[in-house]
Short mmCIF file of C-alpha atoms and ligand atoms in Angstrom, two decimals:
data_model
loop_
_atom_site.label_atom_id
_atom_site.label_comp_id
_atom_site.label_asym_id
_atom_site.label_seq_id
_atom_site.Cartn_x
_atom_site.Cartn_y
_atom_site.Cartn_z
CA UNK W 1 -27.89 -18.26 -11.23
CA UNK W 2 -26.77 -18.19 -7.49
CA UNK W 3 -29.42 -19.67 -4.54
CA UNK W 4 -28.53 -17.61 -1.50
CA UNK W 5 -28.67 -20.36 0.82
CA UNK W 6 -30.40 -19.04 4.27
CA UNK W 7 -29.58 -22.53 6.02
CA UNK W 8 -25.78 -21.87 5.75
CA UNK W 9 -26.27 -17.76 6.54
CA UNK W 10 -28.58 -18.89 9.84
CA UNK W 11 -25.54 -21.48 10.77
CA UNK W 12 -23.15 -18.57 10.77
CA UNK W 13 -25.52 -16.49 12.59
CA UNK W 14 -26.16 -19.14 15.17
CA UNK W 15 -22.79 -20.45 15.72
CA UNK W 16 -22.23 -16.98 16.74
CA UNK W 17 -24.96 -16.78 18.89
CA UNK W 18 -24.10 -20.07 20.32
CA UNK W 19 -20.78 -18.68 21.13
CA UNK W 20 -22.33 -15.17 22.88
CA UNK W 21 -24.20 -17.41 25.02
CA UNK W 22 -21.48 -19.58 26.34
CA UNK W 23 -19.35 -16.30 27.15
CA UNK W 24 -22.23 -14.22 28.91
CA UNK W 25 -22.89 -17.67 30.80
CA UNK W 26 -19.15 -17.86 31.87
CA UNK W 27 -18.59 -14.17 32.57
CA UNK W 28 -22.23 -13.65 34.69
CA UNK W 29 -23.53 -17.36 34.58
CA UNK W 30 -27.04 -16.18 33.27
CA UNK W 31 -28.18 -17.87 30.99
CA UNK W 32 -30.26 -16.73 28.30
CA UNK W 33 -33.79 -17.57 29.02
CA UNK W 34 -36.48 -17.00 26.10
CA UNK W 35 -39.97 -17.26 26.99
CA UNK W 36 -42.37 -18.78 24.68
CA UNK W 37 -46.50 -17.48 24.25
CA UNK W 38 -48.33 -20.13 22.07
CA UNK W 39 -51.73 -19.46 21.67
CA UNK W 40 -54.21 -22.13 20.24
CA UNK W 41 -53.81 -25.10 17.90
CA UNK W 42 -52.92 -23.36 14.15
CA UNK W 43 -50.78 -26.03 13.25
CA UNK W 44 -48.06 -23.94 11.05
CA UNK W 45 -47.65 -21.92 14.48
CA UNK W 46 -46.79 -25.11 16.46
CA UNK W 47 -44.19 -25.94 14.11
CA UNK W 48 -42.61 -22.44 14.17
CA UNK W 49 -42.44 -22.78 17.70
CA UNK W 50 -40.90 -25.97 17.83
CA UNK W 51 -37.88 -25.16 14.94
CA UNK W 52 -37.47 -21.39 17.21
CA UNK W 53 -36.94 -24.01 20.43
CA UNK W 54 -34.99 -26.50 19.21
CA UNK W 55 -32.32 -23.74 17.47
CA UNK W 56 -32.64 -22.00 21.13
CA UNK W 57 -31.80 -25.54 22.39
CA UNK W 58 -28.52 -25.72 19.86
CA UNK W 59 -27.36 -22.60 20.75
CA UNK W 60 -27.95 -22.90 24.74
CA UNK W 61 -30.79 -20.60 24.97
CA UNK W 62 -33.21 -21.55 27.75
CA UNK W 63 -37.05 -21.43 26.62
CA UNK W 64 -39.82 -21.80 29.18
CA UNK W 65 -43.15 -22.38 27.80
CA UNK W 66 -46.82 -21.14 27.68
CA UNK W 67 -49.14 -22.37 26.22
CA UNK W 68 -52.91 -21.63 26.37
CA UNK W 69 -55.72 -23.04 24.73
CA UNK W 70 -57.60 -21.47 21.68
CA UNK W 71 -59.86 -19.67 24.57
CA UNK W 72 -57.66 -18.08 26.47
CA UNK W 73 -58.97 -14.93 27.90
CA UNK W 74 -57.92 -11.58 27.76
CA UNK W 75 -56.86 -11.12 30.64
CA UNK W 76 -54.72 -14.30 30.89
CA UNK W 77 -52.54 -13.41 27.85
CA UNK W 78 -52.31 -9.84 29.41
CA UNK W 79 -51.58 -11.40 32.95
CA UNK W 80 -48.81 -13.81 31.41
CA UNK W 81 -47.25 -10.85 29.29
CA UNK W 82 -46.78 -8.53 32.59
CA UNK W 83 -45.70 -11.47 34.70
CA UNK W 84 -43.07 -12.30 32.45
CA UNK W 85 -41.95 -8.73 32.09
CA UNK W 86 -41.39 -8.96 35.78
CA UNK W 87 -39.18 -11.83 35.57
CA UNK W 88 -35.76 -10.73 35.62
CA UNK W 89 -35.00 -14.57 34.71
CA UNK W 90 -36.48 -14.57 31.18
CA UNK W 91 -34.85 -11.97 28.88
CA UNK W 92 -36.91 -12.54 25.97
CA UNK W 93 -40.53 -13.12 24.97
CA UNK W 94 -41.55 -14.36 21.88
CA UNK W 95 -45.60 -14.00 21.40
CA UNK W 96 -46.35 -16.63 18.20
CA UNK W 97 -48.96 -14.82 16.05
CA UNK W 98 -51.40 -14.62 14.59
CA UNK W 99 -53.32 -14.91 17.73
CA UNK W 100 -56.89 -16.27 17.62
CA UNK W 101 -59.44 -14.37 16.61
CA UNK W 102 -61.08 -12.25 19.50
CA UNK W 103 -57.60 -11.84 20.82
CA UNK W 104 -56.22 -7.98 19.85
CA UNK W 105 -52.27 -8.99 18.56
CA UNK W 106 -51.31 -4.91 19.12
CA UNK W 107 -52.60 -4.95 22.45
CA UNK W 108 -50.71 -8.12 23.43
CA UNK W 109 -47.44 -6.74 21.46
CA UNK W 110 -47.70 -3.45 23.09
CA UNK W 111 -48.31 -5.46 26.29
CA UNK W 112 -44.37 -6.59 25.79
CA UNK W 113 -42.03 -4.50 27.63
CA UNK W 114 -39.90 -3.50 24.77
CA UNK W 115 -36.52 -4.53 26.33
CA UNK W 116 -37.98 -7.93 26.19
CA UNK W 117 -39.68 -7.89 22.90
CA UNK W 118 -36.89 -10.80 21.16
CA UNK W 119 -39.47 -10.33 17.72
CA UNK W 120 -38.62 -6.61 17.39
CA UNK W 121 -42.20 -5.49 17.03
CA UNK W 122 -43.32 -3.43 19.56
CA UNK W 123 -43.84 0.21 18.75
CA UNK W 124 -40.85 1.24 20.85
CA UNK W 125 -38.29 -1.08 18.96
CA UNK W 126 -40.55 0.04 15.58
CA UNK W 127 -40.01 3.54 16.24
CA UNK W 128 -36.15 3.31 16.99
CA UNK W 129 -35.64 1.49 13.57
CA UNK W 130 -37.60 4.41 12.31
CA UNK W 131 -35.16 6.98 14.17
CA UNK W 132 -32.08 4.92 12.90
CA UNK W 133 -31.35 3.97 16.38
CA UNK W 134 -32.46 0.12 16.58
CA UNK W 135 -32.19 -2.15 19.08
CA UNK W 136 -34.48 -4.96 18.15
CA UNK W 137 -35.02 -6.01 14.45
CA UNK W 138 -37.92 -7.52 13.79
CA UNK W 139 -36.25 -11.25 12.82
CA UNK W 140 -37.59 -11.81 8.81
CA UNK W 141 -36.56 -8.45 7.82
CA UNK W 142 -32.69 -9.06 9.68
CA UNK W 143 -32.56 -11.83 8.00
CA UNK W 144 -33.14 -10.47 4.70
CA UNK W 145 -30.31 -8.26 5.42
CA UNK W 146 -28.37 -10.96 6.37
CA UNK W 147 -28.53 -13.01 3.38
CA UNK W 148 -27.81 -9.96 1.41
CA UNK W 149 -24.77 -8.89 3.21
CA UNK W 150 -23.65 -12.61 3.63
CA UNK W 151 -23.46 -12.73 -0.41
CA UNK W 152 -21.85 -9.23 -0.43
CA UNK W 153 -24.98 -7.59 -2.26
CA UNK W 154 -24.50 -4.01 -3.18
CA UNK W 155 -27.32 -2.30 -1.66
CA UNK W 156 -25.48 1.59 -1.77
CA UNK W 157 -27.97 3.22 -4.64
CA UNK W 158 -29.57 0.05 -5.74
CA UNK W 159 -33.23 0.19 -6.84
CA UNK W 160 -34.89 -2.10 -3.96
CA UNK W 161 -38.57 -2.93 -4.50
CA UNK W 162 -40.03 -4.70 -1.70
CA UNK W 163 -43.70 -6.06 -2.56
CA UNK W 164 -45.57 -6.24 0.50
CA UNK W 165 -46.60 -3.48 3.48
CA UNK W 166 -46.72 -5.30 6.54
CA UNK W 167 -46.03 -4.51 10.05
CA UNK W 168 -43.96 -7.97 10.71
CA UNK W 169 -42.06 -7.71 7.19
CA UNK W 170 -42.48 -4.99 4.41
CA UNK W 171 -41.92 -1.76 6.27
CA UNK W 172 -39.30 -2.82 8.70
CA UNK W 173 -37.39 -4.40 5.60
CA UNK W 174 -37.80 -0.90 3.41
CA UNK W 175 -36.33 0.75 6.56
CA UNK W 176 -33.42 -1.42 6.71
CA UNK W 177 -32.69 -0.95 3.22
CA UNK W 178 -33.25 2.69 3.28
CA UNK W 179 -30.81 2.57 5.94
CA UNK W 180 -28.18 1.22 3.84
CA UNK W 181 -28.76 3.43 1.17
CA UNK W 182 -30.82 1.28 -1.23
CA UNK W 183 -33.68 3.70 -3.27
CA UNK W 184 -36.72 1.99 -1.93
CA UNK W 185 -40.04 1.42 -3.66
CA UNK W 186 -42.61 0.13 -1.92
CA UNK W 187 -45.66 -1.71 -3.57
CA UNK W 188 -48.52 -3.27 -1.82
CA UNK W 189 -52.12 -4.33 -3.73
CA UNK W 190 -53.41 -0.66 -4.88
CA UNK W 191 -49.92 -0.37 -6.70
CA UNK W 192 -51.01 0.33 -10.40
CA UNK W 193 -48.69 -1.47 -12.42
CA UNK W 194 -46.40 -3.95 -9.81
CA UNK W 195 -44.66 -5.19 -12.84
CA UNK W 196 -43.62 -2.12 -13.80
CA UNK W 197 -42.15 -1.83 -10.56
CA UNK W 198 -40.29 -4.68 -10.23
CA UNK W 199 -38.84 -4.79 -13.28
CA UNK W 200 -36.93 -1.85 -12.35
CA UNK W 201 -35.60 -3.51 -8.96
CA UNK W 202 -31.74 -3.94 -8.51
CA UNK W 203 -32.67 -6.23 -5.26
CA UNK W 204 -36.41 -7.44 -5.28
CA UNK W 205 -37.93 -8.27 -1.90
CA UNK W 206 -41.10 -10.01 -2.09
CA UNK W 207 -43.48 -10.50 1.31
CA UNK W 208 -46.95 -10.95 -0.51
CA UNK W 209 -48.15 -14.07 0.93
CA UNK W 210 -49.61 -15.24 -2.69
CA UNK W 211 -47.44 -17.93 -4.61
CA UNK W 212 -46.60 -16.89 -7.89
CA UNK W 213 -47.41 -13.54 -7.74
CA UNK W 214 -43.88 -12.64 -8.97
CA UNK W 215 -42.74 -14.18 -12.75
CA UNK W 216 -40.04 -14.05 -14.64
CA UNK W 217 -41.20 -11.38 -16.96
CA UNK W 218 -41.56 -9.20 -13.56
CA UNK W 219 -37.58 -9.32 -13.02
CA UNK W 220 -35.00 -7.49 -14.49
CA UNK W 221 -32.17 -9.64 -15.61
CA UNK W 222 -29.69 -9.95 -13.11
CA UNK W 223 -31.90 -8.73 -10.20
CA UNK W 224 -31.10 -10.34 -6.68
CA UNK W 225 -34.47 -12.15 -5.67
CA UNK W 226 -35.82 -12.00 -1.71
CA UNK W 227 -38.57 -14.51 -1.61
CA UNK W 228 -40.01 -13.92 2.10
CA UNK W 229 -43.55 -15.75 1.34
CA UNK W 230 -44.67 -18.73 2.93
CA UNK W 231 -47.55 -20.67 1.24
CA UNK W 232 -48.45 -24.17 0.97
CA UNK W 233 -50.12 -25.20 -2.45
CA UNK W 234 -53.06 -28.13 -2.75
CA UNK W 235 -50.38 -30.74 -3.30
CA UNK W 236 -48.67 -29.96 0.24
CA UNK W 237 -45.42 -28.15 -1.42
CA UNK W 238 -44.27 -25.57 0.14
CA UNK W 239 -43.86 -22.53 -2.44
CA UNK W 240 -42.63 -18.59 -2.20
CA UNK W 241 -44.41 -16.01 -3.87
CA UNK W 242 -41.88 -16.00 -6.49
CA UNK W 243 -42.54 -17.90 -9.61
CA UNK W 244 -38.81 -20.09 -8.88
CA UNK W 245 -38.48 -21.87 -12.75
CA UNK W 246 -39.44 -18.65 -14.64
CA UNK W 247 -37.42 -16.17 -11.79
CA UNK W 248 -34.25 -18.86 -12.22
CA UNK W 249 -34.09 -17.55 -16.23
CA UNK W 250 -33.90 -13.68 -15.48
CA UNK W 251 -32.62 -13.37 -11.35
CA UNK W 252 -28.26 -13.25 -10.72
CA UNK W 253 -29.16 -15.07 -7.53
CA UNK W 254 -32.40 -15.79 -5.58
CA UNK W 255 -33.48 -17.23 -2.12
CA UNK W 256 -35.14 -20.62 -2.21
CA UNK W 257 -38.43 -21.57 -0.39
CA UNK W 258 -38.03 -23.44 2.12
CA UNK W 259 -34.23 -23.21 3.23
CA UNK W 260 -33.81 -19.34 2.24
CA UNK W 261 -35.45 -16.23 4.44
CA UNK W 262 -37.17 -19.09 7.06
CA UNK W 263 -34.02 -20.14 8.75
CA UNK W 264 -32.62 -16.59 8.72
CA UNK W 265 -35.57 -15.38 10.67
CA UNK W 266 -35.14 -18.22 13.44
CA UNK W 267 -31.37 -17.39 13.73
CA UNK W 268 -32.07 -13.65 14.36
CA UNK W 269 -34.93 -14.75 17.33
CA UNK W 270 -31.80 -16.00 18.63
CA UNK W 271 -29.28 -13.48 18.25
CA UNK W 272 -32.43 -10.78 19.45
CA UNK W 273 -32.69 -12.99 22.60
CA UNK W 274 -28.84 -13.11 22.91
CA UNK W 275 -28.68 -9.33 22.91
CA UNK W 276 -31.75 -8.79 25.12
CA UNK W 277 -30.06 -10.91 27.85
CA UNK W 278 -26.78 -9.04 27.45
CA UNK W 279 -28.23 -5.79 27.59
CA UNK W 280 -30.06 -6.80 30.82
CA UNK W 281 -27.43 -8.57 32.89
CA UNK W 282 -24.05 -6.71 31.65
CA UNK W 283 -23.33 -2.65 31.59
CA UNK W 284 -23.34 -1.04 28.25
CA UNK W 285 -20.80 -2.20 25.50
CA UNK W 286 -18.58 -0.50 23.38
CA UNK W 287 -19.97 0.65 19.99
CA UNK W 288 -18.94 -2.37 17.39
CA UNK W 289 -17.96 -4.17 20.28
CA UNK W 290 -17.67 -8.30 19.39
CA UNK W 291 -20.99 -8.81 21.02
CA UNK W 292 -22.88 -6.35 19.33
CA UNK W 293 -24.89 -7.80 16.66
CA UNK W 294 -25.90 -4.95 14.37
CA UNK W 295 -24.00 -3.79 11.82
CA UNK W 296 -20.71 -1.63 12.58
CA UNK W 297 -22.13 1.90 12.37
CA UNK W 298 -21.95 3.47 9.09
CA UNK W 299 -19.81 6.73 8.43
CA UNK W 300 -22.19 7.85 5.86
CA UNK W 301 -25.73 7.02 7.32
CA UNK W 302 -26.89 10.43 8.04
CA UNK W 303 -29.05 8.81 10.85
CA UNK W 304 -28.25 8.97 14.18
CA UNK W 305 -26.71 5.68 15.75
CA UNK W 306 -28.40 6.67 19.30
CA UNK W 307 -28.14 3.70 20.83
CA UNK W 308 -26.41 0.98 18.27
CA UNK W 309 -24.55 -0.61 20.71
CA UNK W 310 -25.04 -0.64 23.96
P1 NAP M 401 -49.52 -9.90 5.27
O1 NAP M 401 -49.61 -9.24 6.60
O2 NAP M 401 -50.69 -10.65 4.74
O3 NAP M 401 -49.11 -8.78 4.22
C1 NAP M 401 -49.06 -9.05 2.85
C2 NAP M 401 -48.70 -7.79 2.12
O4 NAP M 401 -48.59 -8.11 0.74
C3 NAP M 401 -49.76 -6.71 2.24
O5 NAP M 401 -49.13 -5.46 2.43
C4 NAP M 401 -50.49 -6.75 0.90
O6 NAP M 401 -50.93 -5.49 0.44
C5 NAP M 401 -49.40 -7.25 -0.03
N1 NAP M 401 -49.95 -8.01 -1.14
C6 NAP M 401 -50.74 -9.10 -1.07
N2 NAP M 401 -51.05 -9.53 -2.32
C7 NAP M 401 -50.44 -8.69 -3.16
C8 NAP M 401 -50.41 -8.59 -4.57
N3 NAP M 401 -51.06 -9.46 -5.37
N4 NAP M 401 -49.69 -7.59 -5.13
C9 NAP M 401 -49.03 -6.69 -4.35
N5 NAP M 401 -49.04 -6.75 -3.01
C10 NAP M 401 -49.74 -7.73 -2.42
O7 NAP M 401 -48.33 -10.93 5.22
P2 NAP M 401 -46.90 -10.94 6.00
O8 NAP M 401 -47.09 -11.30 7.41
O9 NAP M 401 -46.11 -9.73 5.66
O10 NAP M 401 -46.22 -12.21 5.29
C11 NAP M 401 -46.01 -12.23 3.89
C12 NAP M 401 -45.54 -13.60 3.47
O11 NAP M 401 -44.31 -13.86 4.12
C13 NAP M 401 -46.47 -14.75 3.90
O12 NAP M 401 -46.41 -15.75 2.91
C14 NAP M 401 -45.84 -15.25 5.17
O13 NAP M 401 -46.14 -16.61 5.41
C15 NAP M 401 -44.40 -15.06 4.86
N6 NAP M 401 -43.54 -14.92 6.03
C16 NAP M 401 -42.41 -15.64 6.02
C17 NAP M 401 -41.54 -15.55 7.08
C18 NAP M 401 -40.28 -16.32 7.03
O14 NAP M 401 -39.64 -16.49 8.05
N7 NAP M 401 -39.84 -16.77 5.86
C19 NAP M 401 -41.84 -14.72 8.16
C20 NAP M 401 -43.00 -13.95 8.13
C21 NAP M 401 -43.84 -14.05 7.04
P3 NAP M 401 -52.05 -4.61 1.21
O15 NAP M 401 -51.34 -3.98 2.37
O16 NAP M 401 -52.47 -3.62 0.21
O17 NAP M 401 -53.13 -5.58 1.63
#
């Protein structure tokens, strides 16, 4: 049984980045400027923030914060969102959710001009993924794809099950795997029999938020394992949503928690921030050109490539 290891797929990514940055900072000498919406004191949202700033930091990404107390108005957050969409010195903004409650998150995503939006999920950049034509990925669903391409999984009429609906993870991460030819079920918690499912997944992506949902008698044998969920048990540990000792017995390879999906998705705020600051300070590139970070188009995707590149 392989672990896909995300720390050493988000050092590739980031080296990379790191190396995009230091030539658009020699060619135009702007540097890449990410700006940073914090929103009240949830304590696992302070320590996102602080892991996305210090890889900005590594790769020479600038960040520029704000931060607002648990109160903030409205009308602030709004304010802050439009003045930084005016500021042709930040190229990306990345709003930490969940906002507090009484705060609306779509508003205040929508509120992102989408050239800007480094976390991929504003409508616009939702809607190109949809139309084959993305620009910005939302950055835990990249990664995904980045750990699966990294260990050179077949995904060309694979059965991909990805257990989970949301906005932020399931649905862009079906898309992406549609895209790439994968037969994609999609279960969520009004699927009848999940097992079932799952047990007939080639690549099993799992984004439930509930540790243990997924065992080992859920998993074919050989499957490749995704575990995108994020919980902390009673006893402090940090745990998936995959059931790791009975998953190990059945999976070909699966992604630890932490140190699998979690570092992917902080290396592709980077390369989304990298790619928002090219696209605003340099003229189009080249389809596949060395700086464009999605994959080289595909001959047989019968989706349009629209805007791929540049
Ligand atoms: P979410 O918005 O709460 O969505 C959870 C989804 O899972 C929903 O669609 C829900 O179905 C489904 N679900 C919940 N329990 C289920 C069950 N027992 N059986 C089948 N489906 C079930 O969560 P999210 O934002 O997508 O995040 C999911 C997990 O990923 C969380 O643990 C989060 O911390 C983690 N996460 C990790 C990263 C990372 O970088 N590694 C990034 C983002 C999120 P319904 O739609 O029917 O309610």
């Amino acid at each position: 049984m392989q672990i896909l290891d995300g720390k050493a797929v988000a050092a590739k990514v980031l080296a990379a980045v790191k190396a995009g940055v230091a030539d658009l900072v020699g060619r135009t000498g702007v540097t890449p400027t990410l700006a940073v919406i914090l929103v009240g004191d949830f304590a696992p949202s302070k320590i996102y923030v602080r892991n996305k700033k210090k890889a900005a930091a590594e790769v020479g990404i600038a960040s520029r914060d704000f931060l607002y107390p648990e109160g903030c108005s409205r009308e602030t957050l709004l304010e802050t969102i439009a003045a930084i969409n005016r500021d042709p010195a930040v190229h990306g903004i990345l709003l930490q959710l969940p906002l507090p409650a009484g705060l609306d998150e779509d508003e205040a995503v929508t509120a992102i001009a989408p050239e800007k939006d480094a976390d991929g999920l504003h409508p616009m950049n939702l809607g190109r993924l949809l139309a084959g034509a993305p620009v910005m990925v939302p950055c835990t669903p990249a990664g995904c794809l980045e750990i699966l391409d990294h260990y050179g999984v077949e995904l060309k009429g694979a059965e991909a099950v990805v257990v989970g609906r949301s906005r932020l993870v399931g649905k862009p991460l079906a898309q992406l795997l549609l895209a790439r030819h994968a037969t994609v079920t999609m279960c969520h918690t009004r699927t009848r029999d999940l097992a079932a499912h799952c047990r007939r997944a080639d690549v099993l992506c799992v984004a439930a938020g509930r540790a243990g949902v997924i065992t080992g008698d859920m998993i074919k044998e050989g499957a490749v394992i995704i575990d995108v969920g994020i919980n902390r048990l009673d006893s402090g540990k940090l745990v998936g949503d995959v059931d790791f000792a009975s998953a190990s017995q059945k999976a070909r390879a699966i992604t630890p928690v932490p140190g699998g999906v979690g570092p992917t998705t902080v290396a592709m705020l980077m390369r989304n921030t990298l790619l928002a600051a090219q696209r605003q300070t340099t003229p189009p590139l080249p389809a596949g050109g060395p700086e464009n970070p999605l994959p080289p188009g595909d001959p047989e995707n019968p989706l349009p490539t629209g805007e791929r590149a540049g």
